[in-house]
Amino acid sequence: MPKLIKDGDITEDNWLPADTDAEAPPAGHLPSLAQWQALPDKSGSALQLEPGDDVSNVLPSLDQLVLVAVHFPVFTDGRGFSYGRELRERGYRGELRALGYFLPDQIHYLQRCGFDAFQFSDEARLEEGLRQANLSAEHYQAAIDEPLPLFRRRV
Amino acid sequence: MYLYDQYDQRIVDERVNQFRQQTTRYLEGELSDAEFLPLRLQNGLYVQRLAPMLRIAVPYGMLNSAQLRKLAHITRHYDKGYAHVSTRQNIQLNWPQLEEVPDILEELASVQMHAIQTSGNCIRNTTTDQFAGVAADEREDPRPWCELIRQWSTFHPEFAFLPRKFKIAVCASEEDRAAIHAHDIGVELLANAAGEYGFRVLAGGGLGRTPVIGAVVCDWLEKKHLLTYLEAILRVYNQHGRRDNKYKARIKILVKAMGVDAFREAVEREWEILRDGPSTLTEEAIARSKSFFTAPAYATLDGEASAQSLQARCAAEPIFGNWVLRNTKAHRVPGYRAVTISLKATGFAPGDVTDQQLELLADMADGFSFGELRTTHQQNMVLADVEESALYTLWQQLQAAGLATANIGYLTDIICCPGGDYCSLANAKSLPVAEAIQVRFEDFDYLYDLGPLELNISGCMNACGHHHIGHIGILGVDKKGAEFYQISLGGSQSKDAAIGKILGPSFSQEDVPEIVEKILATYVALREEEETFLQTYNRVGIAPFKEQVYAKTH
Ligand code: SF4
């Protein structure tokens, strides 16, 4: 079972990354955006977003989703950071998972953008990822983890 | 000047620790070269042709004397005894050791400095007018707004992995001394019809391979919305900017591709969600930022008497008088002037400053200008608040240190990137070209007769030397493995911003000074009365210059 970081710990779950070529999601695999859109019933559904996917397609069904995984094919592609914030700002409350090739050093920013689960394609990253997931830090700007910018909090 | 409190200090200290840890993991092989790359870039560390290069942030160009002394110490202890002022008002070190960079960052943090986001595909140092707070044509001090932007953009979690680098400049005066049309976002403070101050926001300007003048995205924005509006622009760019080709990844390409109206609509759509949210600036936040940029304790001086005695001094000692005329500028407070210190002496790389000079400049800042100094995007330095009665003493000290070259705004005040001598991206060297031109135009009378002239040199298309917006621009190009130089004319960085036109086929390095001379001789022959080079060029166009330069001599 794939391992991931969640709730301040390393855990496992059953979801496998999306198979975008298939018409329907194979059993156990996350649906891609197109596969998910074809689902007749979206309640309790999960979904995997790719960079370049149009997030506005998902916005009307946010309360039916329990898991949105955002795929990072390469860690320098920062679109996923905006997807995370967009989803959270528009009210998504389910699990928001970063998936793929990103760095432990990005976990903190991902958390700030609303991500709460982290699944590296390279599981050797888990320990360092966990360490970085539990760091606290001060920030200037408002984000999902801290809705007030420092200028509204300075004492 | 902005001073850190415990929050700012904690933010910077945390970053030093984080980078120390990242450097260790890199050296131990846990992070690959490719993975360490963006992490080190976001801490200002490049790997250049000869050694790493560390770019230290100088937020909107402000430095105090303690910081100058620290920089002197760092250049001496960790580098080869000199530093370089970049065209983004930052300070660059050309020879630091990778292993020592965490220590350098720690030293910087002890004087409230850092190298955060000075490179990489993130929001870079915000720049502004070097005469902020003292310029007579200022509408309002731009620095409090720059500081608010600095804080908002520092470690912004959403925008650390943008398609490409992102530069913001702020202008709050009649004359644009911040080149806002040539930035990814340009912010201009101006009044609306009701006389209320707000911001005009431009987007999609930029130099580089495809130079573009920024387009107006928002005509007038209430001040409190500044950050949410910037955030909306960045969000559109982060999601839709191209990532498949780094030469097409800047926001200017996106704005062009979408068209400015569609781009504006997309921004407005994002802004709807963010507008009036918690990042809307509060009165207190604005007041707090402004409180760091109040006027220093100016003496009450008799402006007329002061001007008269200065005039007498200038008349008695013409060399001093000439320096006052060329290198100092009117101040809004009677009895004061703003002094530009030229880092463009012939024989020294434009913008270079030694450790000893840095220390001397620190003493001068303390002695003459309330302990502060500024860097400029023309790669010079400014003491902004000098009493007229102290100018003579200051000038003597500058002269003794080789810092009194009276060429500010003239041909030899060349903007020049480090080029092929240091930069691994270069097509050609730029420093020897600058020097050859300075040597050729040593006659100051001729220089002054030529009037205001901006000559900018870049070693490659990345345009760090802003060649597109020089009245004369020189660009290093690669021609079958040999270094050549393309010359353009008519660029401008002020409110009438323009991109220079290419003159024609490129030239070899030895020929450049002579070509520049021909261009200037053409100008001198064609100019009418008081016309500047740019005015003549705009009147007659490029054709006469072309004719003269490419005329067959036989
Ligand atoms: S313009 Fe080119 S050569 Fe010059 S510093 Fe920039 S990247 Fe290097």
XYZ file of C-alpha atoms and ligand atoms in Angstrom:
717
model
C 0.000 0.000 0.000
C 1.268 3.493 -0.810
C 2.560 5.401 2.189
C 1.827 9.043 2.798
C 2.072 11.788 5.387
C -1.179 12.765 7.018
C -2.217 14.215 10.354
C 1.396 14.653 11.423
C 2.319 11.027 10.822
C 3.193 8.455 8.182
C 0.226 6.308 7.205
C -0.956 4.169 4.325
C -4.019 4.037 2.173
C -5.392 2.233 -0.827
C -5.611 4.874 -3.502
C -3.391 4.466 -6.521
C -2.539 7.367 -8.864
C -4.873 8.029 -11.765
C -4.603 6.108 -15.003
C -5.481 8.918 -17.372
C -5.533 6.712 -20.485
C -8.336 4.479 -19.281
C -11.893 5.400 -20.090
C -13.165 4.633 -16.612
C -10.927 4.646 -13.542
C -9.567 1.125 -12.907
C -10.476 -0.230 -9.489
C -8.453 1.383 -6.723
C -7.123 4.198 -8.921
C -8.050 7.826 -8.481
C -10.254 9.161 -11.289
C -8.737 11.799 -13.555
C -10.761 14.952 -14.141
C -12.368 13.538 -17.304
C -13.142 10.197 -15.644
C -14.549 11.950 -12.623
C -16.746 14.212 -14.761
C -18.279 11.077 -16.301
C -19.245 9.663 -12.902
C -23.033 9.540 -12.618
C -22.939 9.949 -8.856
C -20.251 12.175 -7.395
C -21.150 11.959 -3.750
C -18.239 10.720 -1.680
C -16.014 10.792 -4.758
C -12.266 11.339 -5.150
C -10.359 12.999 -7.957
C -6.823 13.602 -9.240
C -6.000 16.962 -10.821
C -3.177 17.453 -13.287
C -1.357 20.721 -13.963
C -3.340 22.427 -16.678
C -6.710 21.059 -15.552
C -9.345 23.733 -15.226
C -10.276 23.839 -11.569
C -13.531 25.644 -12.300
C -14.926 22.280 -13.486
C -14.740 21.000 -9.955
C -16.049 24.003 -8.063
C -19.786 23.195 -8.306
C -19.274 19.769 -6.672
C -16.862 20.617 -3.882
C -19.136 19.401 -1.096
C -19.446 15.963 -2.708
C -15.716 15.329 -2.881
C -13.858 13.601 -0.060
C -10.418 13.578 -1.649
C -8.712 15.815 -4.186
C -5.206 14.752 -5.099
C -3.127 17.302 -6.990
C -0.473 15.694 -9.108
C 3.008 17.219 -9.294
C 4.738 15.552 -12.257
C 7.719 17.794 -11.537
C 8.350 19.864 -8.439
C 9.075 23.100 -10.314
C 5.561 23.259 -11.746
C 3.817 25.436 -9.176
C 0.289 25.416 -10.564
C -0.827 22.969 -7.902
C -0.195 25.566 -5.197
C -2.845 27.808 -6.722
C -5.241 24.881 -7.212
C -5.015 24.110 -3.519
C -5.821 27.627 -2.474
C -8.605 28.009 -5.006
C -10.301 24.873 -3.764
C -9.998 25.813 -0.100
C -11.026 29.423 -0.637
C -14.159 28.213 -2.372
C -15.072 25.992 0.532
C -13.569 22.558 -0.093
C -13.193 20.736 3.235
C -12.153 17.207 2.267
C -8.641 15.827 2.066
C -6.277 17.736 -0.206
C -3.327 15.604 -1.180
C -0.112 16.495 -2.971
C 0.960 13.548 -5.062
C 4.040 12.799 -7.131
C 7.426 14.443 -7.492
C 7.671 17.320 -5.070
C 10.224 18.038 -2.358
C 10.024 17.793 1.418
C 11.117 21.424 1.310
C 7.852 22.330 -0.392
C 5.585 20.750 2.203
C 5.406 23.865 4.294
C 4.201 26.015 1.394
C 1.800 23.264 0.384
C 0.361 23.216 3.886
C -0.069 26.950 3.698
C -1.993 26.484 0.457
C -4.400 24.071 2.125
C -2.807 20.665 1.522
C -3.073 18.209 4.397
C -1.703 14.989 2.903
C 1.562 14.289 1.088
C 2.354 11.293 -1.026
C 5.831 11.218 -2.552
C 6.486 9.029 -5.554
C 9.828 8.379 -3.843
C 8.979 6.983 -0.420
C 12.557 7.564 0.760
C 11.461 11.173 1.171
C 8.881 10.358 3.848
C 11.057 10.841 6.947
C 12.401 14.216 5.878
C 8.919 15.138 4.690
C 7.457 14.321 8.071
C 10.106 16.385 9.816
C 9.340 19.360 7.606
C 5.587 18.860 7.896
C 5.858 19.405 11.630
C 7.920 22.606 11.531
C 6.266 25.806 12.579
C 7.227 29.160 11.178
C 6.193 32.799 11.131
C 4.758 34.315 7.951
C 3.816 37.641 6.512
C 0.873 36.773 4.321
C -2.550 35.322 4.858
C -3.017 31.788 3.548
C -5.219 28.796 4.257
C -3.387 27.779 7.438
C -3.432 31.317 8.812
C -6.237 33.449 7.438
C -4.873 36.697 8.873
C -1.836 38.417 7.398
C 0.849 39.466 9.867
C -0.238 43.094 9.583
C -3.497 42.137 11.289
C -1.687 40.136 13.976
C 1.386 42.168 14.903
C 1.440 43.211 18.536
C 14.079 53.139 6.843
C 12.238 49.940 7.701
C 13.390 48.244 10.905
C 12.718 44.631 11.796
C 10.703 43.717 14.841
C 10.737 40.248 16.401
C 8.474 38.873 13.650
C 10.644 40.016 10.746
C 13.758 38.809 12.539
C 12.234 35.426 13.209
C 11.224 35.022 9.575
C 14.738 35.778 8.349
C 16.457 33.677 11.024
C 14.247 30.704 10.236
C 15.280 30.944 6.618
C 18.978 30.952 7.476
C 18.532 27.724 9.442
C 16.498 26.171 6.697
C 19.112 26.990 4.082
C 21.941 25.695 6.249
C 20.069 22.445 6.514
C 19.360 22.321 2.775
C 23.002 22.975 1.948
C 24.053 20.104 4.202
C 21.526 17.759 2.615
C 22.797 18.788 -0.820
C 26.439 18.257 0.089
C 25.513 14.848 1.546
C 23.787 13.864 -1.686
C 20.243 13.789 -0.350
C 19.202 16.602 -2.683
C 20.242 16.391 -6.324
C 21.694 19.315 -8.276
C 18.353 19.843 -9.964
C 16.490 19.790 -6.653
C 18.894 22.067 -4.846
C 18.804 24.512 -7.747
C 15.502 26.297 -7.023
C 16.147 26.144 -3.285
C 19.483 27.903 -3.598
C 18.185 30.316 -6.218
C 15.462 31.437 -3.842
C 18.280 32.248 -1.459
C 20.133 34.245 -4.062
C 22.759 31.666 -4.933
C 23.684 31.129 -8.583
C 26.403 28.918 -9.895
C 28.292 31.036 -12.362
C 31.118 30.572 -14.795
C 33.918 30.817 -12.250
C 32.299 30.403 -8.858
C 28.938 30.715 -7.183
C 27.414 34.194 -7.221
C 25.398 35.397 -4.255
C 22.858 38.135 -4.783
C 21.971 40.007 -1.623
C 18.627 41.788 -1.443
C 18.612 45.520 -0.916
C 14.886 46.171 -0.593
C 14.085 49.105 -2.896
C 17.724 50.174 -2.593
C 17.828 51.270 1.074
C 20.909 50.578 3.191
C 22.077 51.927 6.541
C 25.655 52.377 7.671
C 25.696 49.249 9.832
C 24.628 47.213 6.827
C 27.302 48.830 4.657
C 29.959 47.924 7.210
C 28.668 44.378 7.339
C 28.795 44.171 3.545
C 32.365 45.457 3.634
C 33.248 42.760 6.150
C 31.551 40.048 4.100
C 33.252 41.039 0.843
C 36.599 41.061 2.611
C 36.186 37.895 4.630
C 34.215 35.653 2.254
C 34.987 37.191 -1.115
C 37.724 39.061 -2.950
C 37.196 42.471 -1.457
C 34.637 43.939 -3.783
C 30.919 43.823 -4.436
C 28.780 44.732 -7.408
C 25.609 46.842 -7.492
C 23.112 45.244 -9.865
C 20.506 46.897 -12.060
C 17.874 45.732 -9.560
C 19.494 47.735 -6.779
C 20.830 44.544 -5.212
C 24.394 43.706 -4.214
C 26.222 40.781 -5.786
C 29.227 38.839 -4.585
C 31.134 37.026 -7.286
C 33.354 34.662 -5.335
C 31.670 33.148 -2.286
C 32.180 29.479 -1.365
C 29.029 27.383 -1.425
C 29.852 25.897 1.984
C 30.149 29.362 3.489
C 26.924 30.797 2.127
C 24.884 29.809 5.217
C 27.401 31.738 7.345
C 27.133 34.739 5.052
C 23.358 34.624 5.345
C 23.656 34.477 9.111
C 25.927 37.525 9.101
C 23.424 39.329 6.902
C 20.528 38.426 9.179
C 22.375 40.051 12.077
C 21.958 43.412 10.313
C 18.430 42.731 9.035
C 19.484 41.656 5.574
C 19.008 38.540 3.495
C 19.226 37.092 -0.010
C 15.653 35.833 -0.148
C 14.025 35.629 -3.574
C 16.780 37.532 -5.324
C 16.713 34.879 -8.020
C 14.590 31.933 -9.062
C 11.096 31.825 -10.533
C 9.472 33.830 -7.786
C 8.618 37.416 -6.902
C 11.878 39.365 -6.778
C 13.006 42.456 -4.943
C 10.561 45.322 -5.497
C 12.330 48.401 -6.852
C 11.569 52.095 -6.852
C 12.902 55.608 -7.289
C 16.308 56.152 -5.691
C 15.155 59.660 -4.757
C 12.087 58.438 -2.870
C 11.210 60.754 -0.026
C 13.378 63.639 -1.231
C 12.395 64.223 -4.864
C 10.699 67.512 -5.593
C 8.301 65.882 -8.089
C 7.109 63.203 -5.689
C 3.376 62.674 -5.133
C 3.879 60.467 -2.119
C 6.717 58.393 -0.747
C 6.645 55.047 -2.609
C 8.671 53.150 -0.004
C 5.882 52.331 2.462
C 4.089 50.633 -0.437
C 7.254 48.841 -1.508
C 7.661 47.570 2.034
C 4.082 46.294 2.127
C 4.702 44.531 -1.180
C 7.998 43.171 0.137
C 6.316 41.617 3.137
C 3.457 40.212 1.109
C 5.761 38.678 -1.485
C 8.384 37.296 0.925
C 7.879 33.521 1.164
C 4.507 33.765 -0.504
C 3.524 30.091 -0.399
C 1.520 30.136 -3.605
C 3.999 31.950 -5.822
C 7.391 30.370 -5.138
C 7.333 28.180 -8.279
C 6.049 30.515 -10.947
C 6.594 29.894 -14.653
C 9.406 32.451 -14.540
C 10.870 35.267 -12.461
C 8.581 38.133 -11.552
C 9.553 41.747 -10.984
C 7.508 44.589 -9.539
C 8.421 48.287 -9.570
C 6.678 51.241 -7.953
C 6.704 54.867 -9.106
C 5.132 57.739 -7.170
C 6.519 60.805 -8.921
C 6.021 62.788 -12.126
C 9.155 61.457 -13.717
C 9.396 57.683 -13.740
C 12.742 56.741 -12.239
C 11.766 53.131 -11.624
C 11.165 51.997 -15.233
C 7.700 50.688 -14.349
C 6.831 50.063 -18.004
C 9.579 47.490 -18.231
C 8.394 45.335 -15.318
C 6.128 42.339 -14.980
C 3.978 44.581 -12.826
C 4.409 48.339 -12.690
C 2.557 50.247 -9.998
C 2.115 53.993 -10.354
C 0.696 56.076 -7.552
C -1.541 58.780 -8.988
C -4.694 60.761 -8.349
C -8.084 59.990 -9.864
C -10.492 62.650 -11.138
C -11.609 63.339 -7.575
C -8.021 64.053 -6.531
C -7.760 60.916 -4.413
C -4.535 58.947 -4.602
C -4.604 55.336 -5.691
C -2.701 53.046 -8.019
C -2.573 52.496 -11.727
C -1.448 48.934 -12.335
C 0.453 47.879 -15.442
C 1.250 44.299 -16.307
C 3.233 42.462 -18.914
C 6.143 44.813 -19.401
C 9.577 43.332 -19.627
C 12.865 43.217 -21.430
C 14.665 40.040 -22.390
C 14.198 38.299 -25.709
C 10.836 39.901 -26.470
C 10.827 43.418 -25.038
C 7.336 44.727 -24.300
C 5.973 47.888 -22.727
C 3.516 47.108 -19.907
C -0.237 47.410 -20.529
C -2.692 49.079 -18.170
C -4.666 46.396 -16.332
C -6.280 48.689 -13.814
C -6.717 52.424 -14.312
C -7.144 53.305 -10.715
C -7.181 51.067 -7.677
C -8.053 52.091 -4.156
C -4.925 51.846 -2.037
C -6.288 49.293 0.384
C -6.769 46.802 -2.451
C -3.147 46.785 -3.555
C -2.170 43.374 -2.209
C -5.331 41.490 -3.125
C -5.137 42.865 -6.644
C -1.488 41.870 -7.021
C -2.413 38.446 -5.693
C -5.126 38.080 -8.333
C -2.675 38.950 -11.125
C -0.111 36.490 -9.812
C -2.721 33.769 -9.529
C -3.772 34.152 -13.144
C -0.135 34.106 -14.167
C 0.750 31.107 -12.007
C -2.054 29.028 -13.495
C -1.919 30.143 -17.102
C 1.598 31.351 -17.817
C 3.447 29.051 -20.198
C 5.719 26.469 -18.663
C 6.745 24.578 -21.776
C 9.265 27.132 -23.056
C 11.260 29.324 -20.725
C 11.558 32.026 -23.354
C 7.777 32.306 -23.509
C 7.132 32.002 -19.806
C 7.137 35.621 -18.655
C 3.804 37.282 -17.952
C 4.257 39.585 -20.970
C 3.734 36.600 -23.260
C 0.568 35.596 -21.404
C -0.861 39.127 -21.535
C -0.098 39.297 -25.279
C -1.559 35.863 -25.943
C -4.781 36.490 -24.009
C -5.064 40.144 -25.008
C -5.088 42.708 -22.264
C -8.889 42.790 -21.992
C -9.254 39.047 -21.506
C -6.333 39.113 -19.106
C -7.983 41.883 -17.114
C -11.246 39.893 -16.982
C -9.426 36.833 -15.685
C -7.756 38.971 -13.014
C -11.063 40.523 -12.011
C -12.603 37.054 -11.674
C -9.883 35.970 -9.264
C -10.030 39.301 -7.507
C -13.720 38.861 -6.742
C -12.830 36.092 -4.281
C -9.896 37.946 -2.727
C -11.265 41.473 -2.729
C -12.177 42.811 0.719
C -10.708 39.640 2.262
C -8.235 39.681 5.162
C -5.354 40.794 2.941
C -7.108 44.085 2.338
C -4.789 46.692 3.836
C -5.906 48.269 7.071
C -5.386 51.908 8.002
C -3.088 50.719 10.790
C -0.972 48.597 8.470
C -0.522 51.519 6.081
C 0.224 53.913 8.930
C 2.734 51.487 10.419
C 4.565 51.128 7.131
C 4.604 54.883 6.638
C 5.976 55.428 10.131
C 9.325 53.970 9.003
C 9.754 56.465 6.208
C 9.206 59.771 7.926
C 11.519 62.694 7.212
C 14.804 62.631 9.155
C 15.571 65.458 11.596
C 16.415 68.077 8.976
C 18.000 71.274 10.230
C 16.094 74.461 9.549
C 18.324 76.215 7.077
C 18.185 79.480 5.238
C 17.842 78.093 1.732
C 18.836 81.250 -0.068
C 21.933 81.933 1.998
C 22.956 78.312 1.673
C 22.522 78.342 -2.102
C 24.533 81.557 -2.351
C 27.510 80.329 -0.420
C 27.439 77.056 -2.367
C 27.443 79.042 -5.575
C 30.427 81.071 -4.424
C 32.323 77.877 -3.605
C 31.469 76.394 -6.966
C 32.668 79.505 -8.749
C 35.904 79.545 -6.781
C 36.635 75.900 -7.485
C 35.231 74.892 -10.865
C 36.033 71.187 -10.527
C 33.892 71.065 -7.416
C 31.286 73.241 -9.122
C 31.149 70.831 -12.005
C 30.636 67.857 -9.688
C 27.826 69.694 -7.902
C 26.224 70.446 -11.243
C 26.477 66.883 -12.586
C 26.159 64.658 -9.533
C 23.812 66.428 -7.142
C 20.117 67.070 -7.365
C 17.643 69.531 -5.904
C 16.040 68.485 -2.629
C 12.600 69.349 -1.417
C 14.049 70.692 1.864
C 15.827 74.083 1.662
C 19.579 73.869 2.197
C 19.872 70.179 1.239
C 20.820 68.301 -1.907
C 20.757 64.646 -2.936
C 24.176 63.385 -4.012
C 24.755 60.591 -6.503
C 28.061 58.806 -6.070
C 29.296 57.507 -9.392
C 30.442 53.896 -9.472
C 31.441 54.441 -13.080
C 35.057 55.535 -12.947
C 36.993 54.444 -16.029
C 39.015 51.342 -15.289
C 36.525 49.850 -12.837
C 33.648 47.586 -13.747
C 30.435 49.650 -13.681
C 28.730 49.202 -10.308
C 31.738 47.656 -8.544
C 32.640 48.891 -5.086
C 35.495 47.737 -2.835
C 35.335 46.795 0.835
C 37.236 49.957 1.748
C 34.926 52.114 -0.292
C 31.942 50.487 1.385
C 33.372 51.367 4.777
C 34.059 54.896 3.687
C 30.537 55.178 2.315
C 29.227 53.994 5.671
C 31.177 56.766 7.403
C 29.878 59.273 4.888
C 26.309 58.113 5.397
C 26.788 58.621 9.137
C 28.530 61.936 8.767
C 26.468 63.521 6.021
C 23.160 61.781 5.424
C 21.466 60.503 8.582
C 23.210 57.132 8.404
C 21.480 55.997 5.204
C 22.522 55.344 1.634
C 20.728 54.050 -1.435
C 21.686 51.917 -4.399
C 20.288 52.847 -7.809
C 19.229 50.745 -10.767
C 21.766 52.726 -12.783
C 24.340 50.999 -10.547
C 25.361 54.055 -8.558
C 24.793 55.094 -4.945
C 22.952 58.009 -3.433
C 23.356 60.009 -0.255
C 19.901 61.506 -0.249
C 20.029 64.160 2.480
C 23.229 66.170 2.436
C 23.431 69.749 3.679
C 24.715 72.074 0.985
C 27.294 73.458 3.369
C 28.780 69.966 3.766
C 29.070 69.216 0.061
C 32.604 70.496 -0.246
C 33.989 68.312 2.523
C 32.080 65.340 1.169
C 33.428 65.947 -2.327
C 37.008 66.101 -1.078
C 36.588 62.760 0.629
C 34.969 61.233 -2.427
C 37.751 62.522 -4.639
C 40.398 60.996 -2.424
C 38.589 57.655 -2.711
C 38.135 57.801 -6.486
C 34.394 58.217 -6.139
C 33.916 61.725 -7.507
C 33.605 61.015 -11.238
C 31.252 63.751 -12.437
C 29.399 61.759 -15.072
C 25.944 61.026 -13.673
C 23.473 60.810 -16.533
C 26.158 61.144 -19.214
C 27.511 58.714 -21.747
C 30.125 57.121 -19.489
C 27.591 56.473 -16.699
C 27.082 53.135 -18.406
C 24.654 50.505 -17.166
C 26.346 47.177 -17.706
C 25.695 43.594 -16.652
C 28.620 41.405 -15.493
C 28.580 39.646 -18.885
C 30.958 36.982 -20.096
C 33.603 37.650 -17.482
C 31.341 36.239 -14.791
C 28.010 35.112 -16.115
C 27.591 31.612 -17.490
C 24.635 32.645 -19.651
C 26.545 35.315 -21.538
C 27.034 35.373 -25.290
C 29.749 37.965 -25.008
C 31.742 40.034 -22.582
C 30.257 43.359 -21.582
C 32.753 44.890 -19.137
C 35.604 45.420 -21.646
C 33.133 47.082 -24.022
C 32.045 49.481 -21.295
C 35.628 50.265 -20.468
C 36.649 50.802 -24.091
C 33.799 53.291 -24.492
C 34.737 55.070 -21.270
C 38.337 55.310 -22.448
C 37.322 56.618 -25.859
C 35.137 59.340 -24.351
C 37.502 60.606 -21.719
C 37.096 64.235 -22.708
C 34.546 65.516 -20.220
C 33.792 68.671 -22.188
C 32.692 66.563 -25.121
C 30.740 64.324 -22.750
C 28.800 67.247 -21.316
C 28.279 68.695 -24.759
C 26.602 65.431 -25.767
C 24.091 66.009 -23.020
C 22.079 63.373 -21.139
C 22.753 59.951 -22.605
C 22.005 56.483 -21.388
C 24.157 53.730 -22.783
C 23.227 50.254 -21.594
C 25.082 47.000 -22.225
C 23.890 43.404 -21.791
C 25.987 40.314 -22.419
C 22.986 38.337 -23.691
C 19.267 38.395 -24.454
C 18.382 38.198 -20.781
C 18.941 41.935 -20.792
C 20.177 42.366 -17.219
C 21.939 45.482 -18.528
C 18.587 46.843 -19.816
C 20.005 47.412 -23.307
C 16.535 47.724 -24.873
C 15.747 50.875 -22.950
C 19.110 52.586 -23.320
C 19.188 55.575 -25.650
C 22.016 53.534 -27.070
C 21.772 49.824 -26.325
C 24.510 47.281 -26.848
C 23.790 43.571 -26.819
C 26.333 40.770 -26.907
C 25.448 38.157 -29.525
C 27.027 34.933 -30.581
C 27.957 34.692 -34.251
C 29.293 31.248 -35.069
C 31.121 31.072 -31.765
C 32.555 34.600 -31.927
C 31.463 37.500 -29.740
C 29.643 40.253 -31.594
C 27.626 43.272 -30.555
C 24.309 44.472 -31.820
C 23.529 48.145 -31.356
C 20.085 49.655 -30.947
C 19.010 53.267 -30.724
C 16.137 55.224 -29.263
C 15.220 53.171 -26.214
C 13.912 55.012 -23.181
C 13.055 54.039 -19.636
C 11.038 57.085 -18.652
C 7.293 57.710 -18.971
C 7.628 57.875 -22.756
C 9.116 54.379 -22.472
C 10.306 52.909 -25.741
C 12.196 49.878 -26.932
C 15.271 50.700 -28.990
C 15.440 49.883 -32.699
C 18.231 47.692 -33.991
C 20.650 49.653 -36.128
C 21.733 46.792 -38.387
C 24.343 44.015 -38.592
C 26.441 43.541 -35.473
C 30.015 44.625 -34.828
C 33.187 43.124 -33.424
C 34.337 44.200 -29.981
C 37.163 46.436 -31.250
C 34.786 48.309 -33.526
C 32.176 49.214 -30.915
C 33.757 52.437 -29.563
C 34.221 53.765 -33.067
C 30.640 52.944 -34.016
C 29.410 54.738 -30.907
C 31.528 57.678 -31.908
C 29.981 57.718 -35.382
C 26.499 57.589 -33.912
C 27.253 60.509 -31.653
C 28.917 62.519 -34.430
C 25.759 62.008 -36.475
C 23.697 63.308 -33.590
C 25.929 66.340 -33.110
C 25.688 67.161 -36.810
C 21.899 66.839 -36.880
C 20.811 68.261 -33.549
C 18.919 71.519 -33.389
C 19.643 73.937 -30.583
C 19.166 72.245 -27.220
C 17.966 68.905 -28.540
C 19.085 65.851 -26.595
C 20.235 62.705 -28.353
C 16.873 61.096 -27.814
C 14.957 64.103 -29.110
C 17.072 64.262 -32.248
C 16.684 60.551 -32.763
C 12.919 60.797 -32.369
C 12.804 63.607 -34.904
C 15.067 62.166 -37.583
C 14.608 58.428 -37.060
C 17.193 55.719 -37.432
C 18.007 56.161 -41.138
C 20.672 58.905 -40.921
C 22.480 56.975 -38.191
C 22.415 53.835 -40.273
C 23.792 55.676 -43.247
C 26.720 57.107 -41.356
C 27.584 53.932 -39.502
C 27.438 51.563 -42.454
C 28.774 54.016 -45.052
C 31.602 52.518 -47.060
C 34.746 54.426 -46.316
C 36.322 53.737 -49.700
S 22.365 39.925 -19.518
Fe 23.031 37.850 -19.879
S 25.233 37.975 -19.667
Fe 24.422 39.769 -18.683
S 24.210 39.168 -16.531
Fe 22.239 38.859 -17.539
S 22.268 36.723 -18.098
Fe 24.404 37.296 -17.705
